[in-house]
Coordinates of C-alpha atoms and ligand atoms in Angstrom, one line a residue:
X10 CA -31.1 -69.4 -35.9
X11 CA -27.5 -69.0 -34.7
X12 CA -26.8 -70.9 -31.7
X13 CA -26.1 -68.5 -28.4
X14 CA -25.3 -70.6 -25.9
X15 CA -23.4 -73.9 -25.8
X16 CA -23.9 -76.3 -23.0
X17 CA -22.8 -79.9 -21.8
X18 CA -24.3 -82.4 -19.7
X19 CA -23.7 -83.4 -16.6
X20 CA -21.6 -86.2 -17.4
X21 CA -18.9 -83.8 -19.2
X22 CA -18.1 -82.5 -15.8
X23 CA -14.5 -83.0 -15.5
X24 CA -13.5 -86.1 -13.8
X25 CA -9.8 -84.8 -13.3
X26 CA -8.2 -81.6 -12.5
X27 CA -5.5 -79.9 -14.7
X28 CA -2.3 -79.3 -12.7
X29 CA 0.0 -76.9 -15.2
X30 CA 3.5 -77.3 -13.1
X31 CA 3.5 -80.8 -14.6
X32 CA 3.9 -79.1 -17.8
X33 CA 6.1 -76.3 -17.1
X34 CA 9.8 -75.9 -17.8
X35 CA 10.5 -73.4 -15.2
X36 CA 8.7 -74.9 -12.1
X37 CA 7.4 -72.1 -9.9
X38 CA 10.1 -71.6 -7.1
X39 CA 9.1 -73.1 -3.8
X40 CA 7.7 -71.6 -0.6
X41 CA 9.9 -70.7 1.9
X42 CA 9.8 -71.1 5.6
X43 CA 10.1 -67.3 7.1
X44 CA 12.5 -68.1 10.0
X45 CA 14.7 -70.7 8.2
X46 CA 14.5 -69.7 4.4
X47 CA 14.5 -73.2 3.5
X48 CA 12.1 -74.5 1.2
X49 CA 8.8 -75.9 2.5
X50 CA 7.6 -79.5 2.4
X51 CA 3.7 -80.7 2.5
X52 CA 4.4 -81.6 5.9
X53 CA 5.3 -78.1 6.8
X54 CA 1.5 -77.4 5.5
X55 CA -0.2 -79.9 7.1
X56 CA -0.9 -77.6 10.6
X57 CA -2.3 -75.1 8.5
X58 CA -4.3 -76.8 5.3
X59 CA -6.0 -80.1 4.6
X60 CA -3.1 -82.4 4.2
X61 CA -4.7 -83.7 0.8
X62 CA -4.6 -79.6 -0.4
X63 CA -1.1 -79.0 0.9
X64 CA 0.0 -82.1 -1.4
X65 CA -1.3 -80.8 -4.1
X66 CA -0.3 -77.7 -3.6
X67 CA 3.8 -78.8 -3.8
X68 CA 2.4 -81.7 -6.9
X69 CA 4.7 -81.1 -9.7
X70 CA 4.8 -84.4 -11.6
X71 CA 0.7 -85.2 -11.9
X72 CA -0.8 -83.6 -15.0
X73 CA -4.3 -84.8 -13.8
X74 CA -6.1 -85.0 -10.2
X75 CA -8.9 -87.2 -10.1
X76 CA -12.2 -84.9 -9.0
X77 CA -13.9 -86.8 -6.1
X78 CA -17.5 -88.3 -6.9
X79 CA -18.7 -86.4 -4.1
X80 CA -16.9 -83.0 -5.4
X81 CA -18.9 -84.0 -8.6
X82 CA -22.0 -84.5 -7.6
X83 CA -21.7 -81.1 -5.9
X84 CA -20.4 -79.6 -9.1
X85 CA -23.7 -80.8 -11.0
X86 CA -25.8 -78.5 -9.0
X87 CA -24.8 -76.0 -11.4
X88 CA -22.0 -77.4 -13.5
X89 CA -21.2 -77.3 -16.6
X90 CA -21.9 -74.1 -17.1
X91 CA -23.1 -72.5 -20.1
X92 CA -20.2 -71.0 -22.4
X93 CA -22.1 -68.1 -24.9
X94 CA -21.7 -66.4 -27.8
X95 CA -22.1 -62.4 -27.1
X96 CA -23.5 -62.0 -30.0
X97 CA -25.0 -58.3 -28.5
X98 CA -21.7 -57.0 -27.5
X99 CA -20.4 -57.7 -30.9
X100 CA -22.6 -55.9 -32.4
X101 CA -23.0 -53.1 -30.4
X102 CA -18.8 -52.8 -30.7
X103 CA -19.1 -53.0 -34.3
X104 CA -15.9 -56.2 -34.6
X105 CA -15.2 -58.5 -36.3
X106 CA -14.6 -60.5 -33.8
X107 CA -15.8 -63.3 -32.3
X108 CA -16.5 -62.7 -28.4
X109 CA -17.1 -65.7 -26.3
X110 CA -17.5 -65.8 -22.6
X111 CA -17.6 -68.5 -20.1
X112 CA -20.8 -68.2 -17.6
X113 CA -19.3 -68.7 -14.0
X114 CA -21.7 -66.2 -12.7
X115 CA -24.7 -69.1 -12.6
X116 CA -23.5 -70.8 -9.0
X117 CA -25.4 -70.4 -6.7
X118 CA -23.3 -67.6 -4.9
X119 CA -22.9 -65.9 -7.9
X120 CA -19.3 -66.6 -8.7
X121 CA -16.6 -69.5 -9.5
X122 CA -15.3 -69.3 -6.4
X123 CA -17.8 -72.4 -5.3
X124 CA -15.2 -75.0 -7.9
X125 CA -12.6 -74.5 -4.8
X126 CA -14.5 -74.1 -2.1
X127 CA -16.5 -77.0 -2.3
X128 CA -13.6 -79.4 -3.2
X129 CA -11.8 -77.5 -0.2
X130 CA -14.5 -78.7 2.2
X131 CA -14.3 -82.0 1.3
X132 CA -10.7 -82.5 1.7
X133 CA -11.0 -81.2 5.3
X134 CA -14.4 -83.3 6.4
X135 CA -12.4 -86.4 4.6
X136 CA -9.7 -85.8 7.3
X137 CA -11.9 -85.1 10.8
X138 CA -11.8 -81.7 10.6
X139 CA -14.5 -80.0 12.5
X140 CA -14.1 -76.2 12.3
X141 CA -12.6 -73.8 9.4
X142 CA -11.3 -70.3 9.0
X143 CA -11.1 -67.9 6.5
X144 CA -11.1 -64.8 5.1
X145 CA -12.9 -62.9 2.5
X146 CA -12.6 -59.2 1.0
X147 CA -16.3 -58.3 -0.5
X148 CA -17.5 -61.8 0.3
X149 CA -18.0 -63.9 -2.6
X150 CA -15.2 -66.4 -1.4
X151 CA -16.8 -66.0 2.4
X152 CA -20.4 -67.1 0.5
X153 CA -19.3 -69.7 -1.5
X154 CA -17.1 -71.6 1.8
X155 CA -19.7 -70.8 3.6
X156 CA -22.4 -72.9 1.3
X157 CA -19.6 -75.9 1.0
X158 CA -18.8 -76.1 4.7
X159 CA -22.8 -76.5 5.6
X160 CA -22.5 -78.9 2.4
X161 CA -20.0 -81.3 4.8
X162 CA -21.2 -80.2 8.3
X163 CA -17.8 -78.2 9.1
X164 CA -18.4 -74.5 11.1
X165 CA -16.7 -71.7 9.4
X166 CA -15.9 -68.7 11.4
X167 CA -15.0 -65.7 8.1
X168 CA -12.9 -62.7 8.6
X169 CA -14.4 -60.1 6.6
X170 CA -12.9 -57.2 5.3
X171 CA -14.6 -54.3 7.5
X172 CA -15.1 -51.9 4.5
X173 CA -17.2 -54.4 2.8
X174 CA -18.6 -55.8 6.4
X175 CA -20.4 -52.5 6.6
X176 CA -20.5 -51.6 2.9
X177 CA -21.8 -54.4 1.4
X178 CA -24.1 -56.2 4.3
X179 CA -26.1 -58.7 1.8
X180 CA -22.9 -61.4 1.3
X181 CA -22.8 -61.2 5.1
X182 CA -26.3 -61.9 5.6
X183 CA -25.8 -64.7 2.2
X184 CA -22.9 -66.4 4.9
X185 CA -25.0 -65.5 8.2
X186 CA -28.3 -67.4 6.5
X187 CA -25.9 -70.7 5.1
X188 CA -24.9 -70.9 8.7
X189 CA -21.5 -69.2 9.0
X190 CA -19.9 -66.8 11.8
X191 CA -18.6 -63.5 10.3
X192 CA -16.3 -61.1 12.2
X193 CA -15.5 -57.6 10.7
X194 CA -11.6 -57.4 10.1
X195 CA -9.3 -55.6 11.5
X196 CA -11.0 -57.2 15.1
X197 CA -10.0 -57.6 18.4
X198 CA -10.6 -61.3 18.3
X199 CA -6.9 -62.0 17.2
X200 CA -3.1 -60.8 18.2
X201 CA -2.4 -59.4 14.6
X202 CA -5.9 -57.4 14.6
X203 CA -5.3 -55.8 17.8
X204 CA -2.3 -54.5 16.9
X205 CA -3.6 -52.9 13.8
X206 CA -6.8 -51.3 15.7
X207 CA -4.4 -50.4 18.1
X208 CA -2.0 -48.7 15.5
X209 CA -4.7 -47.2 13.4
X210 CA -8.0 -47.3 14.8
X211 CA -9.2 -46.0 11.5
X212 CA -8.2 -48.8 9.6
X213 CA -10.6 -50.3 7.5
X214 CA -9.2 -53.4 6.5
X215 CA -7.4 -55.6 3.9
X216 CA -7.1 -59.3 2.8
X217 CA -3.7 -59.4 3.8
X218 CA -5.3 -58.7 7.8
X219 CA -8.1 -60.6 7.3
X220 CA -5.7 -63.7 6.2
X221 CA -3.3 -62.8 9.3
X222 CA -6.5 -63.0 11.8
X223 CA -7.4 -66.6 9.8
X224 CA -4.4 -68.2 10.0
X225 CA -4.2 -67.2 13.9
X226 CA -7.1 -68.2 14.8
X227 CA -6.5 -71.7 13.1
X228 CA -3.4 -72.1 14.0
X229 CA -4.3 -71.8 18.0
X230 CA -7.9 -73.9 17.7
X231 CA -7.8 -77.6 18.0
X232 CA -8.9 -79.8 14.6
X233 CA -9.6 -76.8 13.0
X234 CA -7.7 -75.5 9.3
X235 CA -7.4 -72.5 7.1
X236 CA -9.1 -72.2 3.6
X237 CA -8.1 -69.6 0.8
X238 CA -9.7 -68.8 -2.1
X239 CA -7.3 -67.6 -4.4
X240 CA -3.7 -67.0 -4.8
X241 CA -2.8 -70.7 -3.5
X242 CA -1.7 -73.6 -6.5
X243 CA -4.4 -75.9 -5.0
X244 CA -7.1 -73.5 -5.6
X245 CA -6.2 -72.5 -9.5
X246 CA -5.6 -76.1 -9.6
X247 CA -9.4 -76.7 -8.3
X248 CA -10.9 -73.7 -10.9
X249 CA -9.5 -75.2 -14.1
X250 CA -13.0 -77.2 -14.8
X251 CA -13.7 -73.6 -16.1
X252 CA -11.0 -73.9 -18.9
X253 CA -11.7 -77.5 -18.9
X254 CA -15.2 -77.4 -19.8
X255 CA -14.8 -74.5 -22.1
X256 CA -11.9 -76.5 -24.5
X257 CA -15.0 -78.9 -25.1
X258 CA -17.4 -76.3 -25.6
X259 CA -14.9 -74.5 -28.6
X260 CA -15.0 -77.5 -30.4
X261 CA -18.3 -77.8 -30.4
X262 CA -18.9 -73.8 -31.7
X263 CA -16.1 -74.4 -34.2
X264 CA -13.6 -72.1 -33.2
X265 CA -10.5 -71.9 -31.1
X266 CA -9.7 -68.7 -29.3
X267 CA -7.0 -66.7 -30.5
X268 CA -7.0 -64.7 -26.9
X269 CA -7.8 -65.5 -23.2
X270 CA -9.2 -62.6 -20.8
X271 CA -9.9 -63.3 -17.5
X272 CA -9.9 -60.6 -14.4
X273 CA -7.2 -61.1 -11.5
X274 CA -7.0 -60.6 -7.6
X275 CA -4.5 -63.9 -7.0
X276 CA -5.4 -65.6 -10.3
X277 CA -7.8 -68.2 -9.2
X278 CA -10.5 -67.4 -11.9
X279 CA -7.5 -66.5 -14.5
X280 CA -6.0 -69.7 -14.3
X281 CA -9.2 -71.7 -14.3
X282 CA -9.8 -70.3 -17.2
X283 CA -6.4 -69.9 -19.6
X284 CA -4.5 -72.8 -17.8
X285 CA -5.8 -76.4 -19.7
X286 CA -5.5 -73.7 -22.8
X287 CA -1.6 -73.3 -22.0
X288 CA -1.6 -76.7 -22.5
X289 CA -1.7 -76.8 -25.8
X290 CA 0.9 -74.4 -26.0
X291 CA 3.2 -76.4 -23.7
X292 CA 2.1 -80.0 -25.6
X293 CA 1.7 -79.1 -29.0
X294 CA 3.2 -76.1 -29.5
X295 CA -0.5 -73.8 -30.4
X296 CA -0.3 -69.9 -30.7
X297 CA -2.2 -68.7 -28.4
X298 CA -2.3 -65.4 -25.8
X299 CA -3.7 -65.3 -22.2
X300 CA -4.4 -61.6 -21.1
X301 CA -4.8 -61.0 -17.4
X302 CA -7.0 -57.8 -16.1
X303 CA -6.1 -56.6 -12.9
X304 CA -7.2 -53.0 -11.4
X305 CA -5.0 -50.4 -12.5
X306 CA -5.2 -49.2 -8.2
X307 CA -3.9 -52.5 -7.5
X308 CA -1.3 -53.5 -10.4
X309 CA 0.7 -56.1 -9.0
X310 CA 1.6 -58.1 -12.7
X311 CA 2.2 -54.9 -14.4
X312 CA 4.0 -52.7 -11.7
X313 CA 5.0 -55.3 -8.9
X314 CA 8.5 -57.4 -8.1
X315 CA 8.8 -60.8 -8.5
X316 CA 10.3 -61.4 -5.5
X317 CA 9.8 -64.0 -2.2
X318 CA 6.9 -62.1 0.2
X319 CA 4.0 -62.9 2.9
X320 CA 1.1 -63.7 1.1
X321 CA -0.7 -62.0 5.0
X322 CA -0.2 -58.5 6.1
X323 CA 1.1 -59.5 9.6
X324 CA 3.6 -61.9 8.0
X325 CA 2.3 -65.3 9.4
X326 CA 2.5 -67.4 5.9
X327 CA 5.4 -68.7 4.1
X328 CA 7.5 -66.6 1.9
X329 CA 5.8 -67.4 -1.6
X330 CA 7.9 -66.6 -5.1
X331 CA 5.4 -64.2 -6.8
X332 CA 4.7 -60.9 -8.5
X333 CA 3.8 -58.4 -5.5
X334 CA 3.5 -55.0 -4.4
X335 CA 4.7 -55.6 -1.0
X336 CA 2.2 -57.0 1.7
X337 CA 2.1 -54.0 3.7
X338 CA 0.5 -52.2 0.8
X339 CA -3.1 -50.7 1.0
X340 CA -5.0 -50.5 -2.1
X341 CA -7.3 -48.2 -2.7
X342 CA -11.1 -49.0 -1.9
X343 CA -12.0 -49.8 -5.2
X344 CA -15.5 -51.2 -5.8
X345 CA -14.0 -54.4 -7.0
X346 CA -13.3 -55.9 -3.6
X347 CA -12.3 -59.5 -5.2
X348 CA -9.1 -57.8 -7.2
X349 CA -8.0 -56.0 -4.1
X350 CA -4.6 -58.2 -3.4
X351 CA -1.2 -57.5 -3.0
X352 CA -0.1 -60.4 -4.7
X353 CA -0.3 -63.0 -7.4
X354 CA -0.4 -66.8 -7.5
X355 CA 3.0 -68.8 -7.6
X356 CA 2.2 -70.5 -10.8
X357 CA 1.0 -67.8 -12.6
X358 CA 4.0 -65.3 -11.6
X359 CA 6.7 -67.7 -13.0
X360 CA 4.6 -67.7 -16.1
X361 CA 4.4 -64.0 -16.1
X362 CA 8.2 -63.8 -15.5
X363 CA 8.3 -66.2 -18.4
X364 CA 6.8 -64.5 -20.9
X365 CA 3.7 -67.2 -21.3
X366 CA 1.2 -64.7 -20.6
X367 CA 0.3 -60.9 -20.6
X368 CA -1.4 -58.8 -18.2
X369 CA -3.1 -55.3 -18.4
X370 CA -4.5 -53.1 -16.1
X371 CA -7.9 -51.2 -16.2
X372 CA -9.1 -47.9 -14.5
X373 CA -12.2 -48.2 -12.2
X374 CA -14.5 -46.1 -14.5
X375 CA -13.3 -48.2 -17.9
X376 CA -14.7 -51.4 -16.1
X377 CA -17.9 -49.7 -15.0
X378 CA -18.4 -48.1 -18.6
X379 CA -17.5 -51.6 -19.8
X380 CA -20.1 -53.1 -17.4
X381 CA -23.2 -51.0 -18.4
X382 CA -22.2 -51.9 -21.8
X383 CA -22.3 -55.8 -21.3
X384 CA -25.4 -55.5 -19.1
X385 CA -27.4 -53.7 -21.7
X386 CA -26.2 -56.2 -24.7
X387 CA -25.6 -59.1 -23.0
X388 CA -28.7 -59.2 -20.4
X389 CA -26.4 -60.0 -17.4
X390 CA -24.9 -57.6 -14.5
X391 CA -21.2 -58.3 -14.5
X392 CA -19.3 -58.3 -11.0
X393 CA -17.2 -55.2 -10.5
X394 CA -14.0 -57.4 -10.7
X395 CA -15.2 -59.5 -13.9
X396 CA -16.3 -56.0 -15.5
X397 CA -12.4 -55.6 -15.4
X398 CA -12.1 -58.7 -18.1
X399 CA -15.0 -57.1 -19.9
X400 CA -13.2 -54.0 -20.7
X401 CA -9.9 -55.5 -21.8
X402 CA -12.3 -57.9 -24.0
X403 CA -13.6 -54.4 -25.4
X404 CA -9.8 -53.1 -25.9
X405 CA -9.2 -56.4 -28.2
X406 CA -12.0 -56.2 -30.0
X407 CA -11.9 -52.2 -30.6
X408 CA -8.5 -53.5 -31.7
X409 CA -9.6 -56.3 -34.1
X410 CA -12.1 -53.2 -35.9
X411 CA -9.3 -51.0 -36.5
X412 CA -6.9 -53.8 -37.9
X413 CA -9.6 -55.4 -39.8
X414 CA -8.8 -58.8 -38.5
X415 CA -11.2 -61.7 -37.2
X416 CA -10.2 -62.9 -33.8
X417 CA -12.0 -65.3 -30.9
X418 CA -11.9 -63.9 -28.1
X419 CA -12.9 -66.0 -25.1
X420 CA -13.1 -64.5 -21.6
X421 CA -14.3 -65.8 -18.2
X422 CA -17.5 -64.0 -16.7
X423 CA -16.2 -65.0 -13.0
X424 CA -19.4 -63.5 -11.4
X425 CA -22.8 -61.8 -11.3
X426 CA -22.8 -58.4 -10.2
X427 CA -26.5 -58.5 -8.6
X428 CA -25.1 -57.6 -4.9
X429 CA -23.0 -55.3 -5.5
X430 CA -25.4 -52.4 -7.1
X431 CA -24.7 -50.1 -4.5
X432 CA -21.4 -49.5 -6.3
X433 CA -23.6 -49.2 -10.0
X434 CA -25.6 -46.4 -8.2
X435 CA -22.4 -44.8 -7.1
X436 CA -21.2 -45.3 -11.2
X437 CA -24.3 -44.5 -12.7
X438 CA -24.5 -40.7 -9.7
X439 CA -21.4 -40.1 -11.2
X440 CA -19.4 -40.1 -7.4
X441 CA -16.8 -43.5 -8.8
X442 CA -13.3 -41.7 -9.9
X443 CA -9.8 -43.7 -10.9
X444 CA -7.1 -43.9 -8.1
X445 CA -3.7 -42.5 -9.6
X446 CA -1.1 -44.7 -7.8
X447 CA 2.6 -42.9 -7.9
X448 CA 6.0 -44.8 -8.3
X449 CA 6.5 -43.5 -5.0
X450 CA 3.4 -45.0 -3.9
X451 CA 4.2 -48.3 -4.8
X452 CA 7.7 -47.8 -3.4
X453 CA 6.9 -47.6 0.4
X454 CA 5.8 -50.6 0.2
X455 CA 8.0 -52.8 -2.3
X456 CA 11.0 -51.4 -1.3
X457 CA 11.2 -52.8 2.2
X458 CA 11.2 -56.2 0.8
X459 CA 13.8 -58.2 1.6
X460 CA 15.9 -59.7 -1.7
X461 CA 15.4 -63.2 -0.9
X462 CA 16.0 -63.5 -5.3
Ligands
PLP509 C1 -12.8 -63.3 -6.0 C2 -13.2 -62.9 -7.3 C3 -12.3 -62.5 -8.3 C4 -10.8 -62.4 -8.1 O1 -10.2 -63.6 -7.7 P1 -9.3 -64.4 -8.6 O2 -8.7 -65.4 -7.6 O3 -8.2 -63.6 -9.2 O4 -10.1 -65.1 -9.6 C5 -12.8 -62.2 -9.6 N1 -14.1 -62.3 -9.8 C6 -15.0 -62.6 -8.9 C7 -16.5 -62.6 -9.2 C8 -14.6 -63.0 -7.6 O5 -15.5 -63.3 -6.7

């Protein structure tokens, strides 16, 4: 029999995070204070963040952060996770390739977004923090804080993108029954969402808003902080037990993978995945390329700037160095909610910059296509934003066919797609078409920005 899955045990669950920076030649640039334009210091983070996240957030020298026991122990509910052969996907692509894939989808929101979130939690309850904000686009990040804060005893009050607050109702109800608050964004609970409704009472909502009505509301409540779940060094920092976990699982399967996939909104899952990988290219020199997916409506690495900009619509967080579109852009309402971000992780951008790693965009109906595929081979329902992963795994292995050449491919399932079949029906009916975004598109919203590099 040919072995399918690979597992560890419990005690293979990392004891230490990966932090990349140490590695890096080019550090990323640093965040800049908006009024001031001078660099930002952990102190200047500690109003806003956890003052244990907003060190590691500016850590450049520490290769490894020790994983807390209790972080641990929470991991082992569902960590390690299973990494699998797709043995059925190969086959029904006709490769030679060898396709692995990482199983985040087995949490028990669904997704990887529970490896930060839970580790975010703690940080804050260590410190005396009582209440947390946040926001969350189709609600996977909402869920997964919303599970870890009832995990410490912390209330969570979530800003939720209103498209998704009245399009996809069963994450709300997932963060209503683990005891959270949810309020539809754009809302009139906060300066910055008043003056959108008031602007465009149409408006349906972003994560840029949603993270504007977040911040504000932490920012003016006593011993309360703001949680992100992407984007932010702390969090890919947090995610790289994926990649971690995945290095050992190679070695045991015999292979190493020529080729990363992994889908991206802000890079969380993408660097959980690729970064302790990089480190083999940064320490010993290994051949090895890391492909990030992001929606072809929302193309930040392969049609942004790199340039300073708000990570927030309204322009309440520092200026962060990345790739961006601009943070007044609107993306499209693509059914992958999760990938539907202006910008792109500081880390990860000066790696992009760099030439380290790749990125490629898919089309909404290429990741659906891709989807059905995996489900019917594979016996799991991809999210809509890890489907995007899938079909660039299917473009390197279609690739690998027509050059004859054996390859490992090894990509990062970030989630189930078991909530969001609404937008499968829509797929399957035939009503899902591509968005066609125009340079001129893109302009109105990345020319503005000022040239801070
Ligand atoms: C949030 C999310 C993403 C995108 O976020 P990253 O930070 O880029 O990983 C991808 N997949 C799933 C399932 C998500 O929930």
């Amino acid at each position: 029999m040919t072995t399918k899955k690979i597992l560890l045990e419990e005690k293979d669950i990392p004891s230490a995070w990966y932090n990349i920076v140490a590695d890096m030649k080019n550090k990323p640039l640093p965040p800049l204070n908006p009024a001031t334009k001078q660099p930002l210091t952990s102190e200047d983070l500690y109003p806003l963040f956890a003052k244990e996240l907003a060190v590691q957030e500016l850590n450049q020298t520490d290769q490894w952060i020790e994983i807390p026991e209790e972080v641990r122990e929470l991991y082992g509910m569902w960590r390690p996770t299973p990494l699998v052969r797709a043995y059925g996907l190969e086959k029904a692509l006709d490769t030679p390739a060898h396709i692995y894939f990482k199983n985040e989808s087995i949490s028990p929101v669904g997704s990887h977004k529970l490896n930060s979130a839970i580790a975010q939690a703690y940080y804050c309850k260590k410190e005396g923090v009582s209440n947390i904000t946040t926001e969350t686009g189709a609600g996977q990040w909402g869920a997964a804080m919303s599970y870890a804060a009832k995990a410490f005893g912390l209330e969570l009050a979530v800003y939720m993108v209103k498209i998704s607050y009245e399009q996809k109702p069963y994450r709300r109800s997932m963060m209503q029954t683990f005891g959270a608050q949810v309020i539809a964004s754009p809302s009139m609970s906060t300066k910055a969402g008043r003056k959108i409704i008031t602007e465009n009472p149409q408006y349906m909502g972003s994560l840029g808003t949603a993270i504007s009505e977040a911040v504000e509301l932490a920012m003016q409540t006593p011993n309360c902080k703001y949680v992100l779940g992407s984007v932010l060094n702390h969090v890919a920092l947090h995610q790289t037990v994926i990649g971690l976990e995945a290095e050992k699982q190679m070695e045991i399967a015999g292979e190493y993978p020529d080729v990363i996939v992994a889908c991206f909104g802000g890079g969380s899952n993408f660097s959980g995945i690729a970064f302790p990988f990089l480190r083999h290219k940064f320490t010993e020199g290994k051949e090895i390329r890391v492909v990030a997916a992001e929606p072809a409506s929302c193309p930040k690495l392969t049609h942004g700037v790199f340039q300073y900009d708000f990570g927030d619509e309204a322009g309440y967080t520092p200026l962060l160095p990345m790739y961006t579109l601009g943070h007044t852009f609107a993306p499209p309402h693509i059914h992958a909610g999760g990938l539907r971000y202006h910008g792109a992780g500081t880390i990860v951008s000066q790696l992009h910059k760099d030439g380290v790693m790749e990125a490629t965009d898919v089309e909404q109906l290429d990741a659906f296509k891709a989807a059905v595929l995996f489900a019917r081979t594979e016996s799991i329902i991809p999210a809509p934003e890890s489907s995007h992963a899938i079909a660039a795994v299917v473009r390197e292995a279609e690739r690998a066919k027509i050059e004859g050449k054996q390859k490992t491919i090894l990509f990062n399932l970030s989630g189930h797609g078991l909530i969001d079949m609404a937008s499968y029906d829509k797929y399957l009916a035939g009503d899902l078409s591509n968005y066609e975004l125009t340079d001129a598109d893109l302009a109105k919203s990345i020319n503005p920005l000022e040239k801070i590099i």
